[in-house]
Tab-separated table of C-alpha atoms in Angstrom:
chain	number	residue	atom	x	y	z
I	887	ILE	CA	-26.050	125.667	106.549
I	888	MET	CA	-25.697	127.565	109.980
I	889	LEU	CA	-23.250	124.842	111.233
I	890	VAL	CA	-20.972	125.128	108.042
I	891	SER	CA	-21.052	129.020	107.835
I	892	PHE	CA	-19.764	129.592	111.227
I	893	PRO	CA	-17.007	128.371	113.408
I	894	ILE	CA	-17.838	126.400	116.431
I	895	ALA	CA	-17.035	129.266	118.793
I	896	LYS	CA	-19.631	131.540	117.171
I	897	ARG	CA	-22.246	129.014	116.306
I	898	GLY	CA	-24.281	129.589	119.578
I	899	ALA	CA	-24.781	133.395	118.600
I	900	ALA	CA	-25.632	132.458	114.937
I	901	MET	CA	-28.251	129.713	116.058
I	902	GLY	CA	-29.787	132.233	118.700
I	903	VAL	CA	-30.423	134.750	115.857
I	904	PHE	CA	-31.927	131.979	113.823
I	905	GLY	CA	-33.900	130.920	116.740
I	906	LEU	CA	-35.208	134.221	116.959
I	907	VAL	CA	-37.322	133.505	114.101
I	908	MET	CA	-37.831	129.893	114.315
I	909	ILE	CA	-39.387	130.155	117.851
I	910	THR	CA	-41.151	133.719	117.761
I	911	ALA	CA	-42.894	133.074	114.602
I	912	PRO	CA	-44.877	130.010	115.902
I	913	ALA	CA	-45.259	131.489	119.305
I	914	ILE	CA	-46.938	134.563	118.027
I	915	GLY	CA	-49.321	132.613	115.961
I	916	PRO	CA	-51.977	132.093	118.568
I	917	THR	CA	-52.362	135.935	119.256
I	918	LEU	CA	-52.442	136.791	115.398
I	919	SER	CA	-54.819	134.101	114.437
I	920	GLY	CA	-57.015	134.850	117.360
I	921	TRP	CA	-57.495	138.428	116.080
I	922	ILE	CA	-58.127	137.369	112.579
I	923	ILE	CA	-60.539	134.832	113.209
I	924	GLU	CA	-62.563	137.130	115.469
I	925	HIS	CA	-62.595	139.603	112.433
I	926	ASN	CA	-62.602	137.444	109.445
I	927	SER	CA	-63.048	134.010	108.069
I	928	TRP	CA	-60.746	131.285	109.119
I	929	ARG	CA	-59.918	131.116	105.374
I	930	ALA	CA	-57.999	134.372	105.909
I	931	LEU	CA	-55.317	132.445	107.803
I	932	PHE	CA	-54.473	130.706	104.669
I	933	GLU	CA	-55.060	133.539	102.263
I	934	MET	CA	-52.692	135.852	103.906
I	935	ILE	CA	-49.706	133.189	103.475
I	936	LEU	CA	-50.170	133.031	99.815
I	937	PRO	CA	-48.250	136.451	99.138
I	938	LEU	CA	-45.712	135.614	101.893
I	939	ALA	CA	-45.055	132.365	100.252
I	940	ILE	CA	-44.582	133.857	96.837
I	941	LEU	CA	-42.144	136.616	98.343
I	942	THR	CA	-40.099	133.714	100.035
I	943	ILE	CA	-39.740	131.725	96.732
I	944	ILE	CA	-38.552	134.968	94.759
I	945	LEU	CA	-36.117	135.746	97.490
I	946	ALA	CA	-34.890	132.360	97.455
I	947	VAL	CA	-34.234	132.285	93.823
I	948	PHE	CA	-32.371	135.521	93.785
I	949	LYS	CA	-30.725	135.735	97.236
I	950	MET	CA	-30.259	132.357	98.492
I	951	LYS	CA	-26.504	130.731	97.931
I	952	ASN	CA	-24.967	127.490	98.240
I	953	VAL	CA	-22.518	127.294	101.271
I	954	THR	CA	-22.129	123.559	101.246
I	955	GLU	CA	-20.430	121.351	98.694
I	956	ASN	CA	-22.685	119.764	96.098
I	957	LYS	CA	-22.511	116.077	95.388
I	958	ARG	CA	-24.312	113.474	93.377
I	959	ALA	CA	-26.927	111.803	95.480
I	960	THR	CA	-29.550	109.014	95.023
I	961	LEU	CA	-32.999	108.955	96.633
I	962	ASP	CA	-33.934	105.506	97.963
I	963	VAL	CA	-37.486	104.946	97.024
I	964	LEU	CA	-38.163	102.178	99.331
I	965	SER	CA	-36.736	104.249	102.377
I	966	VAL	CA	-39.307	107.219	101.547
I	967	ILE	CA	-41.976	104.737	101.586
I	968	LEU	CA	-41.026	103.202	104.819
I	969	SER	CA	-40.372	106.453	106.460
I	970	THR	CA	-43.731	107.925	105.452
I	971	ILE	CA	-45.865	104.914	106.481
I	972	GLY	CA	-43.596	104.728	109.650
I	973	PHE	CA	-43.844	108.207	110.859
I	974	GLY	CA	-47.442	108.818	109.457
I	975	GLY	CA	-48.802	105.744	110.941
I	976	ILE	CA	-47.462	106.636	114.420
I	977	LEU	CA	-48.683	110.144	114.189
I	978	TYR	CA	-52.170	109.335	112.806
I	979	GLY	CA	-52.496	106.526	115.604
I	980	PHE	CA	-51.595	108.681	118.505
I	981	THR	CA	-53.626	111.825	117.343
I	982	SER	CA	-56.588	109.511	116.904
I	983	ALA	CA	-56.353	108.389	120.461
I	984	GLY	CA	-57.582	111.692	121.459
I	985	ASN	CA	-61.001	111.125	119.834
I	986	LYS	CA	-61.178	107.391	119.982
I	987	GLU	CA	-60.223	104.650	122.473
I	988	TRP	CA	-56.769	103.061	122.793
I	989	SER	CA	-58.602	99.925	122.130
I	990	ASP	CA	-59.916	100.923	118.818
I	991	PRO	CA	-58.320	99.009	115.972
I	992	TRP	CA	-57.643	102.155	113.924
I	993	VAL	CA	-55.477	103.537	116.770
I	994	TYR	CA	-53.486	100.566	117.823
I	995	GLY	CA	-53.616	99.162	114.332
I	996	THR	CA	-51.913	102.204	112.619
I	997	ILE	CA	-49.477	102.615	115.731
I	998	LEU	CA	-48.293	98.916	115.210
I	999	ILE	CA	-47.957	99.478	111.269
I	1000	GLY	CA	-46.026	102.547	112.036
I	1001	VAL	CA	-43.447	101.046	114.396
I	1002	ILE	CA	-42.836	97.911	112.137
I	1003	SER	CA	-42.416	100.193	109.221
I	1004	LEU	CA	-39.985	102.660	111.309
I	1005	THR	CA	-38.165	99.687	112.566
I	1006	ALA	CA	-37.786	98.489	108.895
I	1007	PHE	CA	-36.860	101.912	107.880
I	1008	ILE	CA	-34.076	102.335	110.532
I	1009	VAL	CA	-32.611	98.819	109.796
I	1010	ARG	CA	-32.385	99.652	105.855
I	1011	GLN	CA	-30.700	102.956	106.588
I	1012	LEU	CA	-27.909	101.143	108.678
I	1013	LYS	CA	-27.542	98.757	105.679
I	1014	ILE	CA	-27.575	100.997	102.363
I	1015	LYS	CA	-24.484	102.933	101.112
I	1016	GLU	CA	-26.381	106.307	100.795
I	1017	PRO	CA	-29.057	106.295	103.657
I	1018	LEU	CA	-32.030	108.890	103.611
I	1019	LEU	CA	-31.113	109.537	107.515
I	1020	GLU	CA	-27.657	108.520	108.781
I	1021	PHE	CA	-28.567	107.163	112.126
I	1022	ARG	CA	-25.062	106.307	112.870
I	1023	ALA	CA	-25.141	110.066	114.155
I	1024	TYR	CA	-26.417	108.151	117.438
I	1025	LYS	CA	-22.990	106.835	118.093
I	1026	TYR	CA	-21.986	110.238	119.433
I	1027	PRO	CA	-23.350	110.350	122.948
I	1028	MET	CA	-23.752	113.930	123.249
I	1029	PHE	CA	-25.931	114.110	120.036
I	1030	ALA	CA	-27.752	110.962	121.358
I	1031	LEU	CA	-28.519	112.998	124.557
I	1032	SER	CA	-29.468	116.075	123.212
I	1033	SER	CA	-31.842	114.155	120.916
I	1034	VAL	CA	-33.497	112.664	124.007
I	1035	ILE	CA	-33.880	115.959	125.933
I	1036	SER	CA	-35.185	117.795	122.916
I	1037	ILE	CA	-37.906	114.933	122.444
I	1038	VAL	CA	-39.117	115.393	126.134
I	1039	LEU	CA	-38.861	119.183	125.894
I	1040	ALA	CA	-41.077	119.171	122.795
I	1041	MET	CA	-43.600	117.056	124.531
I	1042	ALA	CA	-43.625	119.608	127.552
I	1043	MET	CA	-43.582	122.566	125.401
I	1044	PHE	CA	-46.504	121.577	122.917
I	1045	SER	CA	-48.667	120.387	126.012
I	1046	GLY	CA	-48.540	123.829	127.319
I	1047	MET	CA	-49.528	125.696	124.111
I	1048	ILE	CA	-52.466	123.190	124.074
I	1049	LEU	CA	-53.495	123.088	127.630
I	1050	THR	CA	-53.279	126.968	128.106
I	1051	PRO	CA	-55.756	128.008	125.595
I	1052	LEU	CA	-58.044	125.197	126.466
I	1053	TYR	CA	-58.194	126.285	130.109
I	1054	THR	CA	-58.602	130.091	129.077
I	1055	GLN	CA	-61.312	129.603	126.482
I	1056	THR	CA	-63.238	126.334	127.654
I	1057	VAL	CA	-63.032	126.732	131.544
I	1058	ARG	CA	-62.943	130.442	131.745
I	1059	GLY	CA	-64.798	131.725	128.579
I	1060	ILE	CA	-61.937	134.017	127.547
I	1061	SER	CA	-62.169	134.958	123.920
I	1062	PRO	CA	-59.511	133.580	121.613
I	1063	LEU	CA	-58.046	136.892	121.044
I	1064	ASP	CA	-57.568	137.588	124.704
I	1065	SER	CA	-56.169	133.939	124.943
I	1066	GLY	CA	-53.787	134.684	122.269
I	1067	LEU	CA	-52.778	137.995	123.940
I	1068	LEU	CA	-52.278	135.884	127.271
I	1069	MET	CA	-49.654	133.865	125.283
I	1070	LEU	CA	-47.986	136.900	123.660
I	1071	PRO	CA	-45.533	137.915	126.344
I	1072	GLY	CA	-44.225	134.575	126.460
I	1073	ALA	CA	-43.617	134.322	122.726
I	1074	LEU	CA	-41.796	137.861	123.170
I	1075	VAL	CA	-39.834	136.580	125.900
I	1076	MET	CA	-38.762	133.434	123.759
I	1077	GLY	CA	-37.770	135.869	120.956
I	1078	VAL	CA	-35.694	138.303	122.979
I	1079	MET	CA	-34.067	135.439	124.898
I	1080	SER	CA	-32.855	133.318	121.801
I	1081	PRO	CA	-30.087	135.476	120.660
I	1082	ILE	CA	-28.937	136.032	124.543
I	1083	THR	CA	-29.080	132.366	125.052
I	1084	GLY	CA	-26.876	132.034	122.152
I	1085	ARG	CA	-24.090	134.146	123.434
I	1086	LEU	CA	-24.372	132.403	126.730
I	1087	PHE	CA	-24.017	129.213	125.104
I	1088	ASP	CA	-20.846	130.130	123.315
I	1089	LYS	CA	-19.431	131.454	126.818
I	1090	TYR	CA	-20.749	128.778	129.331
I	1091	GLY	CA	-22.009	125.729	127.235
I	1092	ALA	CA	-25.380	123.941	127.191
I	1093	ARG	CA	-25.228	122.282	130.442
I	1094	SER	CA	-25.690	125.207	132.969
I	1095	LEU	CA	-28.153	126.753	130.533
I	1096	ALA	CA	-30.150	123.606	130.335
I	1097	ILE	CA	-30.010	122.839	134.067
I	1098	ILE	CA	-31.334	126.445	134.917
I	1099	GLY	CA	-33.892	126.775	132.194
I	1100	LEU	CA	-35.400	123.212	133.011
I	1101	ILE	CA	-35.715	124.285	136.808
I	1102	ILE	CA	-37.433	127.375	135.733
I	1103	MET	CA	-39.723	125.378	133.288
I	1104	THR	CA	-40.476	122.764	135.888
I	1105	VAL	CA	-41.466	125.038	138.672
I	1106	ALA	CA	-43.570	127.102	136.473
I	1107	THR	CA	-45.509	124.086	135.096
I	1108	TYR	CA	-45.749	123.175	138.994
I	1109	LEU	CA	-47.539	126.686	139.461
I	1110	LEU	CA	-49.933	125.512	136.699
I	1111	THR	CA	-51.038	122.420	138.439
I	1112	ASP	CA	-53.494	124.111	140.681
I	1113	LEU	CA	-55.480	126.325	138.380
I	1114	SER	CA	-59.150	127.406	139.510
I	1115	THR	CA	-61.990	129.235	138.067
I	1116	GLU	CA	-60.817	132.288	139.969
I	1117	THR	CA	-57.211	132.284	138.889
I	1118	SER	CA	-56.198	135.587	137.598
I	1119	TYR	CA	-55.578	136.575	133.926
I	1120	THR	CA	-52.136	138.397	135.208
I	1121	TYR	CA	-51.226	135.181	137.059
I	1122	LEU	CA	-51.571	133.010	133.881
I	1123	MET	CA	-49.885	135.427	131.707
I	1124	VAL	CA	-46.676	135.761	134.103
I	1125	VAL	CA	-46.386	132.052	134.882
I	1126	TYR	CA	-46.825	131.178	131.262
I	1127	SER	CA	-44.249	133.613	130.334
I	1128	ILE	CA	-41.830	132.257	133.123
I	1129	ARG	CA	-42.409	128.773	131.586
I	1130	MET	CA	-41.440	130.019	128.037
I	1131	LEU	CA	-38.412	131.783	129.432
I	1132	GLY	CA	-37.230	128.551	130.812
I	1133	ILE	CA	-37.679	126.621	127.465
I	1134	SER	CA	-36.029	129.385	125.796
I	1135	MET	CA	-32.799	128.473	127.560
I	1136	VAL	CA	-32.882	124.842	126.794
I	1137	MET	CA	-34.048	124.069	123.034
I	1138	MET	CA	-31.394	125.739	120.969
I	1139	PRO	CA	-28.272	125.406	123.320
I	1140	ILE	CA	-29.141	121.641	123.660
I	1141	SER	CA	-29.714	121.065	120.036
I	1142	THR	CA	-26.598	122.980	118.818
I	1143	ASN	CA	-24.398	121.187	121.399
I	1144	GLY	CA	-25.565	117.752	120.099
I	1145	LEU	CA	-24.847	118.966	116.419
I	1146	ASN	CA	-21.350	120.284	117.368
I	1147	GLN	CA	-20.283	116.774	118.270
I	1148	LEU	CA	-21.050	115.518	114.665
I	1149	PRO	CA	-18.468	115.686	111.796
I	1150	ALA	CA	-19.644	117.905	109.097
I	1151	ASN	CA	-20.707	115.168	106.737
I	1152	TYR	CA	-23.393	114.232	109.363
I	1153	TYR	CA	-24.759	117.766	109.758
I	1154	PRO	CA	-27.622	117.364	107.458
I	1155	SER	CA	-28.705	114.022	108.800
I	1156	GLY	CA	-28.369	115.289	112.176
I	1157	THR	CA	-30.436	118.318	111.662
I	1158	ALA	CA	-32.971	116.340	109.793
I	1159	ILE	CA	-33.336	113.850	112.587
I	1160	ASN	CA	-33.711	116.430	115.351
I	1161	ASN	CA	-36.394	118.313	113.334
I	1162	THR	CA	-38.245	115.054	112.657
I	1163	LEU	CA	-38.159	113.752	116.240
I	1164	GLN	CA	-39.272	117.177	117.490
I	1165	GLN	CA	-42.264	117.221	115.370
I	1166	VAL	CA	-43.311	113.531	115.782
I	1167	SER	CA	-42.311	113.748	119.656
I	1168	GLY	CA	-44.624	116.994	120.080
I	1169	ALA	CA	-47.601	115.313	118.278
I	1170	ILE	CA	-47.353	112.179	120.161
I	1171	GLY	CA	-46.656	114.016	123.426
I	1172	THR	CA	-49.519	116.062	122.927
I	1173	ALA	CA	-51.764	113.165	121.975
I	1174	ILE	CA	-50.713	111.291	125.101
I	1175	LEU	CA	-51.208	114.259	127.428
I	1176	LEU	CA	-54.740	114.877	126.046
I	1177	THR	CA	-55.687	111.230	126.541
I	1178	PHE	CA	-54.659	111.622	130.121
I	1179	MET	CA	-56.701	114.679	130.480
I	1180	ASN	CA	-59.637	113.008	128.955
I	1181	HIS	CA	-59.666	110.033	131.072
I	1182	ARG	CA	-59.230	112.362	134.144
I	1183	THR	CA	-61.899	114.563	133.184
I	1184	GLU	CA	-64.345	111.706	132.483
I	1185	SER	CA	-63.313	109.963	135.990
I	1186	VAL	CA	-63.964	113.223	137.865
I	1187	ALA	CA	-67.185	113.997	136.102
I	1188	GLU	CA	-68.618	110.533	137.005
I	1189	ASP	CA	-67.640	111.187	140.791
I	1190	LEU	CA	-68.993	114.545	140.775
I	1191	ALA	CA	-72.217	113.378	139.533
I	1192	ALA	CA	-72.462	110.362	141.758
I	1193	GLU	CA	-71.749	113.033	144.478
I	1194	ALA	CA	-74.366	115.237	143.411
I	1195	MET	CA	-76.969	112.271	143.406
I	1196	LYS	CA	-75.946	111.241	146.794
I	1197	LYS	CA	-76.276	114.667	148.354
I	1198	ALA	CA	-79.755	114.951	146.577
I	1199	ALA	CA	-80.880	111.693	147.998
I	1200	GLU	CA	-79.515	112.457	151.647
I	1201	ALA	CA	-81.549	115.782	151.411
I	1202	GLY	CA	-84.763	113.706	150.763
I	1203	GLN	CA	-85.227	115.436	147.318
I	1204	THR	CA	-88.267	113.695	145.624
I	1205	VAL	CA	-89.098	116.338	143.017
I	1206	GLN	CA	-87.344	115.746	139.687
I	1207	PRO	CA	-85.206	119.041	139.097
I	1208	SER	CA	-86.219	120.975	135.832
I	1209	ALA	CA	-84.389	120.778	132.500
I	1210	GLU	CA	-82.585	123.887	133.080
I	1211	ALA	CA	-81.360	122.868	136.501
I	1212	MET	CA	-80.119	119.742	135.178
I	1213	ALA	CA	-78.242	121.424	132.247
I	1214	ALA	CA	-76.687	123.955	134.652
I	1215	MET	CA	-75.609	121.111	136.907
I	1216	GLN	CA	-74.091	119.135	134.002
I	1217	THR	CA	-72.391	122.305	132.839
I	1218	GLU	CA	-70.978	123.199	136.212
I	1219	ILE	CA	-69.628	119.275	136.433
I	1220	GLY	CA	-68.271	119.395	133.050
I	1221	VAL	CA	-66.223	122.445	133.923
I	1222	GLN	CA	-64.954	121.321	137.242
I	1223	ALA	CA	-64.189	117.898	135.730
I	1224	LEU	CA	-62.336	119.646	132.832
I	1225	LEU	CA	-60.459	121.804	135.273
I	1226	GLU	CA	-59.397	118.750	137.221
I	1227	GLY	CA	-58.307	117.062	133.991
I	1228	ILE	CA	-56.044	120.058	132.993
I	1229	ASN	CA	-54.456	120.608	136.355
I	1230	TYR	CA	-53.591	116.781	136.349
I	1231	THR	CA	-52.222	116.903	132.771
I	1232	PHE	CA	-49.956	119.756	133.837
I	1233	PHE	CA	-48.788	117.626	136.859
I	1234	ILE	CA	-47.875	114.747	134.155
I	1235	SER	CA	-46.033	117.730	132.040
I	1236	MET	CA	-44.090	118.620	135.299
I	1237	ILE	CA	-42.839	115.055	135.817
I	1238	ILE	CA	-41.814	115.099	132.136
I	1239	GLY	CA	-39.817	118.349	132.581
I	1240	ILE	CA	-38.099	116.641	135.677
I	1241	VAL	CA	-37.067	113.782	133.591
I	1242	ALA	CA	-35.037	116.278	131.058
I	1243	LEU	CA	-33.857	117.999	134.081
I	1244	VAL	CA	-32.168	114.687	135.344
I	1245	LEU	CA	-30.942	114.048	131.857
I	1246	ALA	CA	-29.496	117.713	131.741
I	1247	PHE	CA	-26.864	116.734	134.387
I	1248	PHE	CA	-24.951	114.426	132.081
I	1249	VAL	CA	-24.744	117.081	129.269
I	1250	LYS	CA	-21.013	117.962	128.410
I	1251	ARG	CA	-19.492	120.754	125.992
I	1252	ALA	CA	-19.234	118.889	122.540
I	1253	THR	CA	-16.692	119.666	120.034
I	1254	PRO	CA	-16.493	117.707	116.663
I	1255	PRO	CA	-13.181	115.861	115.673
I	1256	LEU	CA	-10.209	118.377	115.229
I	1257	VAL	CA	-10.051	117.659	111.445
I	1258	GLU	CA	-13.700	118.434	111.077
I	1259	ASN	CA	-13.455	121.634	113.089
I	1260	LYS	CA	-10.641	123.142	111.175
I	1261	ALA	CA	-12.680	122.211	107.913
I	1262	SER	CA	-15.677	124.174	109.207
I	1263	THR	CA	-13.495	126.984	110.090
I	1264	THR	CA	-11.991	127.117	106.576
I	1265	ILE	CA	-15.328	126.868	104.888
I	1266	SER	CA	-16.547	129.758	107.027
I	1267	LYS	CA	-13.714	131.916	106.065
I	1268	GLU	CA	-13.867	131.247	102.365
I	1269	ASN	CA	-17.609	132.083	102.236
I	1270	LYS	CA	-17.979	134.589	104.846
I	1271	PRO	CA	-21.628	134.313	104.722
I	1272	SER	CA	-23.861	136.553	106.925
I	1273	ILE	CA	-26.434	135.360	109.262
I	1274	SER	CA	-29.170	136.140	107.028
I	1275	HIS	CA	-27.836	133.556	104.556
């Protein structure tokens, strides 16, 4: 709708305002939910959504208008089944890997089923007349490149949103509310920067914004690879906010630039592909990074325990320590091991950011075919929808 409603010269600003909501709302979630859980039951998180959902339905019925041309369409049932099994199997397998071993049949079995189903789904989309998703959009190089960068970026972003509260609450013992407040400035930065980034995109294009943003994100991630039990709350807040600043300069411009190269009839599929891949890659990336963290934590815990036993033996300690002393030592080892695991995972996330940075140097300003561009402008003039539409 945004792509059809606005000519290409104004899409950056429009998508920036749109991103203000899409980015800020989920980012504020940790702070708000932390406060709610501290003062209410977790069920309140769902109860408070109900009136908002009802209000949204009412507004949609009376205020929403069609700005695209309606056409007769059919739903390929087999494609729906294959995509459900494909994406569902892959997501279930990767998310299960965080609690189970990769050698567990439920993990590699569901991933294998998901990959086979997803492959069959893609092949079918390329053969049928009315595909559920038009994967031919990938023949446009800037869309394909933006899709890959968005996938890598989603993996890096979701990892930070998981690892930061894990560190603050588990390692440092900071309350859920204070952990959420720590992440709030980052959310506000993303909200403020979204419309600004949209304007800058219209003027300078996606390449410069992506390079600068990814450099900022990568450097900020590096600063999170050496956390300790003494790292200050202010340091975490500032570095996390800087990291979110970098991400805000990349996400919407890269996505919009890729969609700009598509002809108008590919807009729905292009948007759907981007949304799907960002969600899937974010979940898969989080699962993989948490697996790295768990393995690193276990390895460090074993080394620390062996080192503690060695020191005790060298000191000639023959008396068995008390249960309280053993529990305290195990707790200290667990905290130190988890801290090393988090630092190691942030380092992996930094490497992922560097991969996205290298890809950003190949980004070029994209424009759709001239005919499609004129058609988009004509639609915009006829409908004259506001950004709120």
